[in-house]
Coordinates of C-alpha atoms and ligand atoms in Angstrom, one line a residue:
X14 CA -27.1 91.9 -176.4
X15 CA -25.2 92.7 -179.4
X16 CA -26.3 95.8 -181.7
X17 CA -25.3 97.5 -184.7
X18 CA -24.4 101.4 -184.9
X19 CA -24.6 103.0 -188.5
X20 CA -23.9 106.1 -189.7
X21 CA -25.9 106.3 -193.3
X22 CA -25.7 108.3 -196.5
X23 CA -22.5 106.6 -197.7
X24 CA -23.6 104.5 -201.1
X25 CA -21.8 101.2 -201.0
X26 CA -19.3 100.6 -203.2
X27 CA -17.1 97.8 -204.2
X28 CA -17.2 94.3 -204.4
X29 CA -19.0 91.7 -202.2
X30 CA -18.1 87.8 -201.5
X31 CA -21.2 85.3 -201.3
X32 CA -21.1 82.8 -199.0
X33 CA -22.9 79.1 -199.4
X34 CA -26.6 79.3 -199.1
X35 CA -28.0 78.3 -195.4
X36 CA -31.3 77.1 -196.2
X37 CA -29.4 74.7 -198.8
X38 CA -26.9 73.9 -196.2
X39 CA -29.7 73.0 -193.7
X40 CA -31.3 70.3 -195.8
X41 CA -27.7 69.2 -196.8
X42 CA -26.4 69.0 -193.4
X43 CA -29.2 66.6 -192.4
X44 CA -29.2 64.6 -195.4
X45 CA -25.7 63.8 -194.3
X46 CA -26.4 61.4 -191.8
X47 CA -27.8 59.2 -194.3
X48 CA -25.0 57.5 -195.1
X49 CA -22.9 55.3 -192.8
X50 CA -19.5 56.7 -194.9
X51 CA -18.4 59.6 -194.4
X52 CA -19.4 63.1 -196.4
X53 CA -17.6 66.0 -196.8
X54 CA -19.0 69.3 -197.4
X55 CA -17.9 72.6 -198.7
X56 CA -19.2 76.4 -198.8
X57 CA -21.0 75.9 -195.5
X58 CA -22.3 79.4 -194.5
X59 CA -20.7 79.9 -190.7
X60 CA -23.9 81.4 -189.8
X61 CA -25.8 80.4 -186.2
X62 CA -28.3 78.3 -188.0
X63 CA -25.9 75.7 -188.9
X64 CA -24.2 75.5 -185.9
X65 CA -27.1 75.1 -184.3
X66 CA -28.5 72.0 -186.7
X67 CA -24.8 70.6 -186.5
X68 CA -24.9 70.5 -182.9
X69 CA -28.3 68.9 -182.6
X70 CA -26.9 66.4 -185.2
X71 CA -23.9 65.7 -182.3
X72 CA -26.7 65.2 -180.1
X73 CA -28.1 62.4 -181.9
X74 CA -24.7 60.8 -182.2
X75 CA -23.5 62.2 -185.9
X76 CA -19.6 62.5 -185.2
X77 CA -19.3 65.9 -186.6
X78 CA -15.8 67.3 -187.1
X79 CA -15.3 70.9 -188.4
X80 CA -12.4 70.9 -190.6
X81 CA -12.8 74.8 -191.4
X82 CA -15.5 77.4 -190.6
X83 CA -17.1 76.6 -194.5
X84 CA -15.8 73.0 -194.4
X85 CA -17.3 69.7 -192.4
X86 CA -16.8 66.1 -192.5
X87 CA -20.2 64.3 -190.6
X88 CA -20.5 60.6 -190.2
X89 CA -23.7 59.2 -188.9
X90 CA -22.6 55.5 -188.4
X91 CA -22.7 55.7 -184.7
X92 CA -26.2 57.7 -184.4
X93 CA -28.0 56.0 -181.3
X94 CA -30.8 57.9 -181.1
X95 CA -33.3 59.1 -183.3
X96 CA -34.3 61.9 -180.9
X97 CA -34.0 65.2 -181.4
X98 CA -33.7 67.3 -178.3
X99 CA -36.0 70.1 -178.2
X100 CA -33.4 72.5 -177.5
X101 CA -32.4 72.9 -180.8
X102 CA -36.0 72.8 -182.6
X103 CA -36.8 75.9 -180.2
X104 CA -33.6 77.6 -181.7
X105 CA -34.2 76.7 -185.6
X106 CA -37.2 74.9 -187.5
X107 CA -34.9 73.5 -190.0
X108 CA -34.5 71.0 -187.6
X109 CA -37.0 69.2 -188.8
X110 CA -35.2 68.0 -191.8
X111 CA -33.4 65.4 -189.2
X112 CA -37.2 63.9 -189.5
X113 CA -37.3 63.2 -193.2
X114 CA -33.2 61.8 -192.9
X115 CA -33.6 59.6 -189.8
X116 CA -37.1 58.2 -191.4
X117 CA -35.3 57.7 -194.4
X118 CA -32.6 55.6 -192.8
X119 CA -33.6 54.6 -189.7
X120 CA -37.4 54.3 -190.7
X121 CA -38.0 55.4 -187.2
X122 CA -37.6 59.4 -186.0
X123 CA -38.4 61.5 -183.1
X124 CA -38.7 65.2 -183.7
X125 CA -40.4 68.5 -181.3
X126 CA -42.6 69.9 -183.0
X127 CA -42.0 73.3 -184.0
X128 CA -43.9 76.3 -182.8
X129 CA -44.5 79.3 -184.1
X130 CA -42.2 82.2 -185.3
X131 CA -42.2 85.6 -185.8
X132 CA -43.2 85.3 -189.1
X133 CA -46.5 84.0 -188.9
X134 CA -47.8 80.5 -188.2
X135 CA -45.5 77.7 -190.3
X136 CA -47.4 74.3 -190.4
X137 CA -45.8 71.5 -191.4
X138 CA -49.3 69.1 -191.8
X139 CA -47.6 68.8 -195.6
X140 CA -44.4 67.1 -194.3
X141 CA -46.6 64.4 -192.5
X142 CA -49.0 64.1 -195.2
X143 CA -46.0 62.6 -197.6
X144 CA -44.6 60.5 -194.4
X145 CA -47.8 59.0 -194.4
X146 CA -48.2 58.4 -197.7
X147 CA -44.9 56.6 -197.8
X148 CA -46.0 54.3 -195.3
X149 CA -44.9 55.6 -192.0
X150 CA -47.2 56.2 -189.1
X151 CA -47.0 59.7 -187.8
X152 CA -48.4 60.9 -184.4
X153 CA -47.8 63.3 -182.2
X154 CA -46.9 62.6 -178.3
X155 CA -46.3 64.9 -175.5
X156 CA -45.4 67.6 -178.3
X157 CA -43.3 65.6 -180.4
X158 CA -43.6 64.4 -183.6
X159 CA -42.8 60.4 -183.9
X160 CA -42.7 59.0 -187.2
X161 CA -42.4 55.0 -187.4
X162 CA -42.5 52.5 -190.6
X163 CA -42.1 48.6 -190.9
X164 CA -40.6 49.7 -194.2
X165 CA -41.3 53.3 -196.2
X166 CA -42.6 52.5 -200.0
X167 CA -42.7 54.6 -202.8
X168 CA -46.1 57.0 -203.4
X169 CA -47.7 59.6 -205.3
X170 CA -47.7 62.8 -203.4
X171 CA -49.8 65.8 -204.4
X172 CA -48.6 69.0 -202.2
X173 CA -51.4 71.0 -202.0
X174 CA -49.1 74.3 -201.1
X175 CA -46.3 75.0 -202.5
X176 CA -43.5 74.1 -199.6
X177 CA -39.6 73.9 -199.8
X178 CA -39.5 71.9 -196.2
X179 CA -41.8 69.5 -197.5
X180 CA -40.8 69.0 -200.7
X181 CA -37.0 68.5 -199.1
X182 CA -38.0 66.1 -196.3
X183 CA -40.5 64.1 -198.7
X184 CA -37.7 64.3 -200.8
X185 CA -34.9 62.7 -198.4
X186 CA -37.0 60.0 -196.7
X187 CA -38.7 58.5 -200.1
X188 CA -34.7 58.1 -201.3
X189 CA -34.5 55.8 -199.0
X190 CA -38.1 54.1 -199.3
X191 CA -38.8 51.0 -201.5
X192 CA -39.9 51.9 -205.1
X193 CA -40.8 54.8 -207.2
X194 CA -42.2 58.1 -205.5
X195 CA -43.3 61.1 -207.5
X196 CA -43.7 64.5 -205.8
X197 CA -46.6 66.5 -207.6
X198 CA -46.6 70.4 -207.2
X199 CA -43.1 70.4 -206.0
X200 CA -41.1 73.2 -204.9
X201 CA -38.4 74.4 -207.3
X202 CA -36.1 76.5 -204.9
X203 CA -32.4 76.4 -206.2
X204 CA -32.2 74.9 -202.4
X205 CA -34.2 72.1 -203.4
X206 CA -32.0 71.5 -206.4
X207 CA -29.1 71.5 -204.4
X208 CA -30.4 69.0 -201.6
X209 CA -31.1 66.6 -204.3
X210 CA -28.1 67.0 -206.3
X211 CA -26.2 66.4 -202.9
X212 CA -28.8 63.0 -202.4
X213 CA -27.6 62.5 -206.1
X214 CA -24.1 62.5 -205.3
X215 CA -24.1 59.8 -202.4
X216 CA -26.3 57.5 -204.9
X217 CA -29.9 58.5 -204.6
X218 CA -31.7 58.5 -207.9
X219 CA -33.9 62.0 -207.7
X220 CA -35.1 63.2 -211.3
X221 CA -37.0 66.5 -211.8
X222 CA -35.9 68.5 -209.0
X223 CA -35.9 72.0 -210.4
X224 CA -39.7 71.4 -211.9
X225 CA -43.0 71.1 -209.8
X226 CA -42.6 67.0 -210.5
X227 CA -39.9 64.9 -209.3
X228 CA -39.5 61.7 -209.2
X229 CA -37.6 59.3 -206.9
X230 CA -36.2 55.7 -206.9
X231 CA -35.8 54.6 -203.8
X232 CA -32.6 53.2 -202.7
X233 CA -31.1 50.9 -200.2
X234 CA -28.1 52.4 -199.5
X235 CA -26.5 56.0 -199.8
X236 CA -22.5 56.7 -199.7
X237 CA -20.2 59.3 -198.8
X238 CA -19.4 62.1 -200.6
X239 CA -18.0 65.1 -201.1
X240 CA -20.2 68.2 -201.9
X241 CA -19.9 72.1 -202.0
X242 CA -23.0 74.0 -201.3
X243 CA -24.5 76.7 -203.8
X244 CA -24.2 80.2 -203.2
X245 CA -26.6 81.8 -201.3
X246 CA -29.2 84.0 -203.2
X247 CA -31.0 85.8 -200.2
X248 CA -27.4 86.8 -199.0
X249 CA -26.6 87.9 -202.9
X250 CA -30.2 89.9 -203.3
X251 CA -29.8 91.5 -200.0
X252 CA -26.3 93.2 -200.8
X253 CA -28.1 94.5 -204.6
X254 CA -30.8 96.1 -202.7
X255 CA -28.0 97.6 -200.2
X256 CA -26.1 98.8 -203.3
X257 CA -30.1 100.2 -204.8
X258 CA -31.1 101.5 -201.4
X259 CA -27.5 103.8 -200.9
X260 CA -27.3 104.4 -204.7
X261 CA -24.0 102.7 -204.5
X262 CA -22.3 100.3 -207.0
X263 CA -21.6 97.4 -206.0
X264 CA -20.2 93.6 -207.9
X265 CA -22.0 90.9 -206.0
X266 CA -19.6 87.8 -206.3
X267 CA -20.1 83.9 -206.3
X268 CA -23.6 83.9 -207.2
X269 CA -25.5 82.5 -209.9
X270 CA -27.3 84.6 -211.7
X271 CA -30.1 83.0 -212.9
X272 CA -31.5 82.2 -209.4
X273 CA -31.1 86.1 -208.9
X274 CA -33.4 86.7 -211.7
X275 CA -36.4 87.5 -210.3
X276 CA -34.7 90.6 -207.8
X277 CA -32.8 91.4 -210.9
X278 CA -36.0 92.0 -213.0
X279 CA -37.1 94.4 -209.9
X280 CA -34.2 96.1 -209.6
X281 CA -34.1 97.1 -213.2
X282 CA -37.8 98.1 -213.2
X283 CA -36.7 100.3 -210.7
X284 CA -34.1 101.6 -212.5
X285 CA -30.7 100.1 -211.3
X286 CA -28.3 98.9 -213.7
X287 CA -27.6 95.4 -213.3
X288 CA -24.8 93.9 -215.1
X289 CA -24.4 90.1 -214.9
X290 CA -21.6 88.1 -215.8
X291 CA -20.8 84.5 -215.7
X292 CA -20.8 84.4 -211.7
X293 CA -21.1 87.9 -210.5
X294 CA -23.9 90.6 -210.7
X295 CA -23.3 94.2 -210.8
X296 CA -26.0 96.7 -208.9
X297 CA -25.6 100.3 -209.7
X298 CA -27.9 102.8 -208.9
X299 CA -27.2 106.5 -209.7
X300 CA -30.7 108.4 -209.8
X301 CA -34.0 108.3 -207.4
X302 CA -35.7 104.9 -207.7
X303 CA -38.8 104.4 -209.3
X304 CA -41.8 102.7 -207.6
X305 CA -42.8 99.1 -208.2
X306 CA -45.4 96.6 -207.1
X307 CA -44.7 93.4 -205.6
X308 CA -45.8 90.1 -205.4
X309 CA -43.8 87.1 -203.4
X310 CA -43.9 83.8 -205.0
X311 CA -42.5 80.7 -204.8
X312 CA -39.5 80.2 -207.0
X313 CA -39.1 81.5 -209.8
X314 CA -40.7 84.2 -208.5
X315 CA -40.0 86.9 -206.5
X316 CA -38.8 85.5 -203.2
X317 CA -40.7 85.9 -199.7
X318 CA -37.3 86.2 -197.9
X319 CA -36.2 89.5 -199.8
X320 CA -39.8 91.3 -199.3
X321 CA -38.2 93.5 -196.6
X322 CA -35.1 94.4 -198.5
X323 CA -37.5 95.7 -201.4
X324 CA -39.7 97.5 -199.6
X325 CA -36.7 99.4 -197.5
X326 CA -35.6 100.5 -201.5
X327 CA -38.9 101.3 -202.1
X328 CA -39.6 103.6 -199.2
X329 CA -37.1 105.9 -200.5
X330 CA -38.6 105.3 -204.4
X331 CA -40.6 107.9 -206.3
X332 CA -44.0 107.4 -205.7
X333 CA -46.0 104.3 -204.2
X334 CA -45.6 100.8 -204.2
X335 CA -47.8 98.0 -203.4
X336 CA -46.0 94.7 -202.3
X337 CA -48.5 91.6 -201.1
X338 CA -46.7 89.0 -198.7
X339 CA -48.3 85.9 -200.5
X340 CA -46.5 83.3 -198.4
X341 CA -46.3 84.0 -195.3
X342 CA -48.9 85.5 -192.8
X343 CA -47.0 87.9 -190.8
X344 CA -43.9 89.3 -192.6
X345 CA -44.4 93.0 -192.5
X346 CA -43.5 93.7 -188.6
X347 CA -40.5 96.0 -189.8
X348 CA -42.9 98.4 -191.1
X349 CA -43.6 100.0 -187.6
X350 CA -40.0 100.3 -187.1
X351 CA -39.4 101.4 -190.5
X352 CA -41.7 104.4 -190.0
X353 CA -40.1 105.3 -186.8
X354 CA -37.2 106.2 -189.4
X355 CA -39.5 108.0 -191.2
X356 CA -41.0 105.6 -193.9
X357 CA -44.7 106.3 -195.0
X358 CA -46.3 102.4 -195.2
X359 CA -49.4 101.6 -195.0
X360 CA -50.2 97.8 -193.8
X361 CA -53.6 96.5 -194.9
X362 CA -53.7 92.6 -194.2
X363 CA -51.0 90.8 -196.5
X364 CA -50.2 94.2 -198.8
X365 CA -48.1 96.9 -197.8
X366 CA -49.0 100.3 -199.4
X367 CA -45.5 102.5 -200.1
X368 CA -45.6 105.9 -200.5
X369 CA -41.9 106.7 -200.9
X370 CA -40.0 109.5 -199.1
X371 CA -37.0 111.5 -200.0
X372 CA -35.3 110.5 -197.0
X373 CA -34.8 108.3 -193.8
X374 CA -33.5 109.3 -190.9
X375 CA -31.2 107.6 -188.2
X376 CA -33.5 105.7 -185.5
X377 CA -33.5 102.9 -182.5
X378 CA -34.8 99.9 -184.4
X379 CA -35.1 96.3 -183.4
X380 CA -35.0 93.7 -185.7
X381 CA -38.3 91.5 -185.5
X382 CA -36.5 88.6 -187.5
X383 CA -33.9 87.7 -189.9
X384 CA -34.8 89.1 -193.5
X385 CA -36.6 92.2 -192.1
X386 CA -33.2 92.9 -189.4
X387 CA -31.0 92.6 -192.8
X388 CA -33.7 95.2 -194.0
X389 CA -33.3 97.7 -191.4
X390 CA -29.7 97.5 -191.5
X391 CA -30.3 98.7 -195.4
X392 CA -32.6 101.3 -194.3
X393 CA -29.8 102.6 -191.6
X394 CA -27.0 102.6 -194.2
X395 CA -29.5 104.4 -196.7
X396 CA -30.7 107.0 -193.8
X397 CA -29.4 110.2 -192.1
X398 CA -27.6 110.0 -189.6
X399 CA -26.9 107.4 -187.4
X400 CA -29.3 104.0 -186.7
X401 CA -29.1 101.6 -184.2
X402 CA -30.5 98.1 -184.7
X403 CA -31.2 96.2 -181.9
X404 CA -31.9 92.2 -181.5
X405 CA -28.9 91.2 -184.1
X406 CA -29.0 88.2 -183.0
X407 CA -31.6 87.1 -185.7
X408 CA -29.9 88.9 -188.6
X409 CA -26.5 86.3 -187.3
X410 CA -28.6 83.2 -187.6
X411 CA -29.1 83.8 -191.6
X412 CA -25.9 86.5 -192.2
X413 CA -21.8 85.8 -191.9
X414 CA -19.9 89.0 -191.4
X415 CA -22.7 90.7 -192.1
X416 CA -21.1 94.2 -190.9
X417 CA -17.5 93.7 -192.2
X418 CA -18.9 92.6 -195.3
X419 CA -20.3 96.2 -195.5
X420 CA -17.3 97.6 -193.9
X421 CA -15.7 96.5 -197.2
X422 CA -18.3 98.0 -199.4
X423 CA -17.5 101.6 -197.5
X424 CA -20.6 101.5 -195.1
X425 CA -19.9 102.8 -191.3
X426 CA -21.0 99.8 -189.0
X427 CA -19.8 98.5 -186.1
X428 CA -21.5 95.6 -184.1
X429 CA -21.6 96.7 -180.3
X430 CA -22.3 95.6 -177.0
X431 CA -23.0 98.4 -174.6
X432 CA -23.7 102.5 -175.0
X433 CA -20.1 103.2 -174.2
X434 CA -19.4 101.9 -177.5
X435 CA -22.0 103.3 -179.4
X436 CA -20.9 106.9 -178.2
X437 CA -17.4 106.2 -179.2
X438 CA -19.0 104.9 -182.7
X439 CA -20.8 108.4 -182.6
X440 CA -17.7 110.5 -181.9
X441 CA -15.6 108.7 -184.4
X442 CA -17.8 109.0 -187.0
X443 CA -18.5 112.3 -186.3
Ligands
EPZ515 C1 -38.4 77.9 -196.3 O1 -39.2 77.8 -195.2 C2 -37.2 78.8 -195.9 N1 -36.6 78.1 -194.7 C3 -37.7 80.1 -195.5 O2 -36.6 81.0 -195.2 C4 -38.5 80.7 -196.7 O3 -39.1 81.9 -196.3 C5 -39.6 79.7 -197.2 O4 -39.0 78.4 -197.4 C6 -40.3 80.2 -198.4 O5 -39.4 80.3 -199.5 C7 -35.7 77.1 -194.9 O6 -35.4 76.7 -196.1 C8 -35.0 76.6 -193.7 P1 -42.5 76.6 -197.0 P2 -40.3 76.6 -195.2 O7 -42.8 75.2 -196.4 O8 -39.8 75.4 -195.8 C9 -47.2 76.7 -196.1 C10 -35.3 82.5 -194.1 O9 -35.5 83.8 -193.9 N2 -47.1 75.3 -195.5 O10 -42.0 76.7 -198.4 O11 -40.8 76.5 -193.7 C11 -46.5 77.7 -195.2 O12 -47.3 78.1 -194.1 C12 -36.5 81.6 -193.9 O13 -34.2 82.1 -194.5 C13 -48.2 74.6 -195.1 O14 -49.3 75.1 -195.2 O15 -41.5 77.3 -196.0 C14 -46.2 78.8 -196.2 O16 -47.4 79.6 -196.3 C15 -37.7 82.1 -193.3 N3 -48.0 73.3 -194.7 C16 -46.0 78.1 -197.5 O17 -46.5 76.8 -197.3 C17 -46.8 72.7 -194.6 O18 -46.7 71.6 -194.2 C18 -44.5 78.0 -197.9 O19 -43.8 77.5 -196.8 C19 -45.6 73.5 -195.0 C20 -45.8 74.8 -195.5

């Protein structure tokens, strides 16, 4: 199993490149098999998470051909089966978009249902509430979620949570139903912009995405296209809070600022510099950090997926911090391995109390998931002395050249397979 070996205290500096966001690219990626044509699509992250979903789109029949690591063509003319092997659900929930494009198109969809994860319980009763309500029967079979409509017709949905997934899948299968459907209390992710500008651009007729109402005219048909993905603003906020955490200076490029807004805001209450231009940001952080407190939201505000990256800068602020997970149930299992590195946080149900320290030092970590491994990677290139992070696997599903994009920012990482190389790391680095 792969790890990564870092020697901290170096502040980051330099310039970073962005790469296309993956949870856009998941909802994308599915919606490409709408069409019979064929789409092209650019800024694909080369993460594991796409692979994965491309390969369970090959499974279903999509004819998937990679023209470059960050470019694909898909056809889904010759799909034969609406099935989705539960293979590839286990490995990624995002499968479950393929329920929301095959129902749109096919009216007819087969899809595991997925389990649990690591960060808490993740239902989707939301996404088969707005099935339903455009006409299709859902049940569930022998763990499997079949969705099945004589024809889908237009609806108005109330979401009684706020949900990205369902707002996308709702979003992808009433394109496709007869009529008008309007989404009440919608998500308005820049991912769920981008999936419906994508839908756009092969002829769906989606208005509102962006705002908590949007409203769909269904469509017979869709048609090919060709489409680059937006840049990915976890992948942009994690690299600032790198560049806060190291008191480095760093210029985040290929982002757009204004869906960085709400980390900017936080960084500058903290007392970073942020500089933004047209599509760059610029973190610099020259003094101790001042403390903060947290709250995630759904967009616009302050993002569940960069609550571990925050409260890794925070464990080395002034004072103490209070960050409340309001999405999710479980996102604070870094905080144990956090403290073996020296951190003082206290968990009390879904707040995290931060009493900042001068200093972390170099530890044996594993990453519990994606966010919070991207976390403890910050904490190791912040700390003394050299970290090991185990179970990178999970940080790979979400990150592309994770490590040599910090190589190029000045850090000392190496990803590594086996203590031989870890020593050597150690000797080299001195
Ligand atoms: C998306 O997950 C992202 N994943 C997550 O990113 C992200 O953390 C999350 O949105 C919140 O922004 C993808 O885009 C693939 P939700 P999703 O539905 O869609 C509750 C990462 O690290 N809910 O917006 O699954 C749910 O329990 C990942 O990249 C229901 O109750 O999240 C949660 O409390 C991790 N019923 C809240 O809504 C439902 O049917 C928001 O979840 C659906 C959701």
């Amino acid at each position: 199993m792969d790890q990564y070996v870092i020697k901290g205290g170096i502040p980051l500096v330099g310039e970073v490149e962005i790469g296309g966001a993956k949870n856009a690219a998941l909802g994308i990626l599915a919606a490409a098999i709408m069409t019979d044509e064929t789409v092209v699509i650019d800024n694909l992250p080369d993460v594991q998470d796409i692979n994965v979903l491309l390969e369970a789109m090959s499974g279903i029949g999509a004819v998937v051909d990679r023209i470059n690591s960050h470019k694909v063509a898909i056809n889904g003319s010759m799909i034969g089966e609406v099935s989705v092997d539960y293979e590839y659900i286990k490995k990624i929930r995002a499968s479950y978009y393929l329920l929301g494009a095959l129902l749109g198109k096919y009216k007819k969809a087969e899809v595991p249902l997925p389990g649990g994860c690591n960060i808490g319980s993740r239902p989707i009763d939301l996404h088969l509430k707005g099935f339903r309500a455009l006409g299709a029967s859902v049940s569930i079979r022998h763990g499997s979620i079949i969705a099945v409509a004589e024809r889908l017709h237009g609806s108005h949905i109330f979401l009684d949570t706020v949900s990205v997934g369902a707002t996308i899948n709702i979003m992808m299968a009433a394109s496709m139903a007869e009529g008008y459907t309007i989404i009440e209390n919608a998500a308005r992710e820049p991912h769920v912009v981008d999936v419906a500008n994508f839908l756009n651009s092969m002829g769906a007729n989606i208005k509102g995405a962006g705002t908590d109402v949007i409203r769909i005219r269904g469509v017979e048909k869709l048609h090919k296209t060709d489409y680059s993905i937006i840049p990915d603003q976890i992948e942009a906020g994690t690299f600032m809070f790198a560049a806060a955490a190291t008191k480095g200076d760093v210029m985040v490029k290929n982002v757009i600022p204004k869906h960085l807004e709400a980390t900017t805001a936080k960084l500058e209450e903290i007392g970073c510099e942020v500089e933004e231009f047209d599509d760059a940001v610029r973190v610099v952080a020259s003094k101790r950090l001042r403390t903060t407190n947290v709250k995630t939201l759904p967009y616009p505000g302050y993002p569940t997926d960069m609550q571990p990256q925050i409260s890794v800068t925070l464990a080395l602020a002034q004072g103490t911090s209070i960050v409340t997970e309001s999405i999710f149930e479980n996102r604070f299992k870094y905080v144990d391995e956090l403290a073996r590195m020296g951190a003082n946080i206290k968990v009390e149900g879904n707040t995290a109390i931060i009493s900042g320290v001068k200093s972390l030092m170099g530890a044996r970590v594993s990453a519990p998931d994606l966010r919070a491994g991207a976390a403890l990677v910050i904490a190791g290139l912040a700390a003394e002395g050299v970290t090991i992070v185990d179970d990178i696997v999970y940080i790979q599903r979400g990150y592309e050249r994770f490590e040599e994009k910090l190589r190029g920012l000045g850090a000392e990482i190496e990803r590594v397979s086996c203590e031989k190389e870890i020593q050597k790391f150690k000797l080299r680095v001195g």
